Amino acid sequence: MERRGFLKSGLGALATLAVGETILLAPGDAAAGLAEPLNYATDADGKARKRHVDYRTATAVKSVCLNCSTVCGIEGFVEDGKVVKIRGNPLDPNLGSFMTCAKGQSGPTINTYPERLLYPLKRVGKRGEGLWKRITWDEAYDEIAARIRKSIAAGHPERVAIHQGRSRYEAEFARFLNAVGSPVLLNHRALCSSNKRAANYVSLGETDWESIDAERCRYFLNFGANFYEAHQGGLHLVKRVVKARFDHGAKLVTFDVRMSNTAGRSDEWFQPHPGTEGAIALAMAHVILRENLHDRAFIEDFVQPGEAQLRTWLKDCTPAWAQAQSGVPAADIERIAIEFARARPAVAAFTNRGTGAHYNGFNNERAVVMLNALVGSVGRPGGYCYGLEEKLAPAKYPAPQPEPPKVRIRTDLEDPPEWPLANRWQKMKVGQVVYDYLEQGRAQLDVYLSYTIVSPMTWPEGRTTAARVLADEKLIPFHACSDIVYSEMAHWADLILPDATYLERWGMDIRNNLELQHYVMLRQPMTAPPGEARSFPEVLFDVGRRLAPEQAKYFAFGTHEDFVRAQCSKLPTQGPDGRTFASGFDYMKHYGVHVDTSQPKTYEVYRRRLGAEQLAGTRVDDAGRILKADKAGKERAIGMMVKGEPLRGFATPSRRFEILAPEVAEVATKAGMTDDGMPAFHPVPGLDRLADDRFVLTTFKWNVHTQGRTASQKYLSEIVHDNPMWMHPKVARRIGVKSGDMVELTTYRPRSGARGDVAFKAAPAGREEVVGRARIRVFVTDAIHPKVLAVSNSLGWQVGGRAAQGRAGARDAVLDATGQASMRKTLASAPRVDDLTNGVWWDAHRGGRGNGVNINAILPVNPAPLVGMQSWFDTVCSVRKV
Ligand SMILES: Nc1nc2c(c(=O)[nH]1)N[C@H]1C(S)=C(S)[C@@H](COP(=O)(O)OP(=O)(O)OC[C@H]3O[C@@H](n4cnc5c(=O)[nH]c(N)nc54)[C@H](O)[C@@H]3O)O[C@H]1N2
Ligand SMILES: Nc1nc2c(c(=O)[nH]1)N[C@H]1C(S)=C(S)[C@@H](COP(=O)(O)OP(=O)(O)OC[C@H]3O[C@@H](n4cnc5c(=O)[nH]c(N)nc54)[C@H](O)[C@@H]3O)O[C@H]1N2
Ligand code: SF4
Ligand SMILES: [Mo]
């Protein structure tokens, strides 16, 4: 207590903190710092007046939005050093307009958020105590560099790790880690979408993501994608789906356990029992073949296995069988399958996390993708298409030279052996087991660098397992966290590295293009970051220069801007409107986007004929089907013979679209599982026979929030800051509650299987292991499956400043999870200096209800077999009135 005499306290004091001064930042604290709201300007007389932006004189800067993973091309208008308005960049072929979503509009509010991190901070108390000292960047760099040097000297460079969430800096981070000699670049893919990606890779061979030719599509069969409000590319997809529906009456059918905005706007909405999409898709396949509505020629030429084998395999997958699994009426399954197949080939069956985030998600995803092959819509105009060059290939986007060699060692932490398909096609990893592995001693770390990740909030067992390990200095001896606000990740760090926001930094960005041509975008700073905030790649490069000469030489090229300039060096200098530029970099700074129109759209790439050059040195396999060539000392399939013609085919081992994937069977057999290589349906253990008083707890995303990154954006939190649990009236009657009442929710751990054990068995009701309990208010609605309870994510921050915390934090919904002491503190009243104190949504007299609940502490770590994706939507729970 004595020390507090000269301590500063609260986020608001950050702005005036001098080097060497100490500050107390504790969860629950929130106070205003900077005075000026975005839409006000201070006049000479010191008074704040509403700003009127003149777009003709404001500086316009092209860049890329990153308020979600859709990464739209944008243009920002800058006045008096502030970004005052964002609009879309119509040159972005995906976006193609000035429009953005609400999240895109709100981006600038984070730049001027009063509670931004401004200076590097070093922990002075115990970890998690919240005592910080302002230090200089030099001190921060020296400390990080010294620690890394020590790991290298001890012969353990692999004990240096970067753990990233939604990052766009693969090339920069790989360079840093390669220089250090560590392969441990951890990510969040298994929390997000690895089952979907793996399913696309198995089926198509060369891409993890489909690009539906939506504008020309006539029938959308949507299994668990909420692209009207979320989806990695949602804005791009929804725009085209809406157009197709208006222009030519395309039909949209959605399967979701809840009436999402997409379900509500669909022509038909079905509520399957959780995790049963695979059964529905197999039954649809059965009907399509039975009715002879399939594309016989496409299957014969391009699909493995052939029609006869498919018919035999699908014989028992009748609509009646699928109804028993899913609860969706057999007659509807039959009718939809026939409608879909009759509209071929301009049709698309697709998925997202509703199908993928399950224990059986990999096969369910594959079963849905298969429907496109049966009706021959793969790669066809209006169909299930895909692009070819959707990564920043070094050959096209070269990094500055010299480059460090690629690290060849593997470690369990980034390549856990229990999930042999996690890193098979790309390094998707199994992020949610990282903390387990550290705790179990299966892996060791010296230096943990975290970036745009807030695992205590976004991971399963977040405030329990993740926070427990983050707090333990033996398991994580040193943690430097790059963030823009004082997040729950920063709270558990030893060094806080204040970052530039996505509107204040450089970067190259790329994603799949629904126009089916290669394109690339440039992110450039619209304004300088506040205080001493500094972009994380810049920080890594600076640290790199402080390592030994053999590492430092890889960072001699200069700044992150120089890095990006090199990446642009092979881009054209003449623009689409005829203007010429001194360099590719200048071209990108002007347009923000480059679309490579020199190549045709990627329709039916599998039909492309191989030329003499590609055929040189190839041989045909014994069956006369597959063309093989030596590549880097290994024989690989490079094409296929179809009716005497050498064609490209798919990039799978058989060069066909693989419904039957022998490679998967082989890997699964090695892992001790029975698997015939087909996308068979196995119900999620424990969900198929739910007791009357057991339900499935699911989570979902909001249109105006993105996971753990938007809570501090005041306009968005003003719109959505509360997340009561959706409950069907039948359940509400059963336990005697109405909307607004509080309930206690209890979640149960799947008995085994959760941590890599493939023999997953559910415990009988009443004898389950409790993961945790939460108190939460209910919202009674018949817009949800009667066996499902749903809570949104993105809310319930205990730190992050007033917009995130709703001033006092979650007042009426206190998590009572598993022994972890509550981090909440009473909030001292905040000084009234900016618009976050005037008439805001959390005020009780306005009916304010705090800022919602974070449910992740009571969701168990539960990676699916083979791929390791987190089975988010499989948590068995019970509920009672309190
Ligand atoms: N219950 C539940 N949990 C989920 C999901 C779910 O459906 N249900 N979805 C999962 C999915 S799909 C994903 S992808 C993960 C994502 O979860 P994470 O990988 O944790 O990613 P984000 O939520 O994007 O990261 C948020 C953190 O990044 C910080 N941040 C924001 N902008 C910047 C910046 O410019 N620089 C830096 N350095 N930091 C920044 C924020 O302050 C915050 O601390 O969450 C998963 N969690
Ligand atoms: N506005 C917004 N946009 C975002 C994000 C965001 O947080 N907010 N996050 C971005 C990221 S990282 C991702 S990964 C994507 C995710 O995009 P989506 O996958 O489209 O969205 P989710 O909310 O994760 O899950 C989709 C739906 O699955 C449903 N669902 C749950 N269980 C089942 C089931 O058993 N069967 C079926 N059929 N449906 C089920 C949920 O009700 C939910 O509506 O969105 C990206 N875009
Ligand atoms: S969809 Fe995502 S990337 Fe596009 S404007 Fe909205 S928040 Fe930004
Ligand atoms: Mo995600």
PDB file of C-alpha atoms in Angstrom, residues 155-159 181-184 406-411 414-415 427:
ATOM      1  CA  GLY A 155      21.308 -24.654 -28.200  1.00  0.00           C
ATOM      2  CA  HIS A 156      17.543 -24.153 -27.896  1.00  0.00           C
ATOM      3  CA  PRO A 157      16.414 -21.621 -30.464  1.00  0.00           C
ATOM      4  CA  GLU A 158      13.122 -23.566 -30.666  1.00  0.00           C
ATOM      5  CA  ARG A 159      12.287 -22.252 -27.229  1.00  0.00           C
ATOM      6  CA  GLY A 181      16.468 -20.833 -35.818  1.00  0.00           C
ATOM      7  CA  SER A 182      13.021 -21.596 -34.428  1.00  0.00           C
ATOM      8  CA  PRO A 183      10.087 -23.179 -36.298  1.00  0.00           C
ATOM      9  CA  VAL A 184       7.625 -22.301 -33.523  1.00  0.00           C
ATOM     10  CA  LYS A 406      14.220 -22.158 -43.643  1.00  0.00           C
ATOM     11  CA  VAL A 407      14.412 -23.918 -40.280  1.00  0.00           C
ATOM     12  CA  ARG A 408      14.066 -27.677 -40.753  1.00  0.00           C
ATOM     13  CA  ILE A 409      13.552 -28.941 -37.207  1.00  0.00           C
ATOM     14  CA  ARG A 410      10.075 -29.847 -35.965  1.00  0.00           C
ATOM     15  CA  THR A 411       8.725 -29.632 -32.434  1.00  0.00           C
ATOM     16  CA  GLU A 414       3.903 -26.588 -33.541  1.00  0.00           C
ATOM     17  CA  ASP A 415       3.469 -30.071 -34.996  1.00  0.00           C
ATOM     18  CA  LYS A 427       0.925 -25.417 -41.077  1.00  0.00           C
TER      19      LYS A 427
END
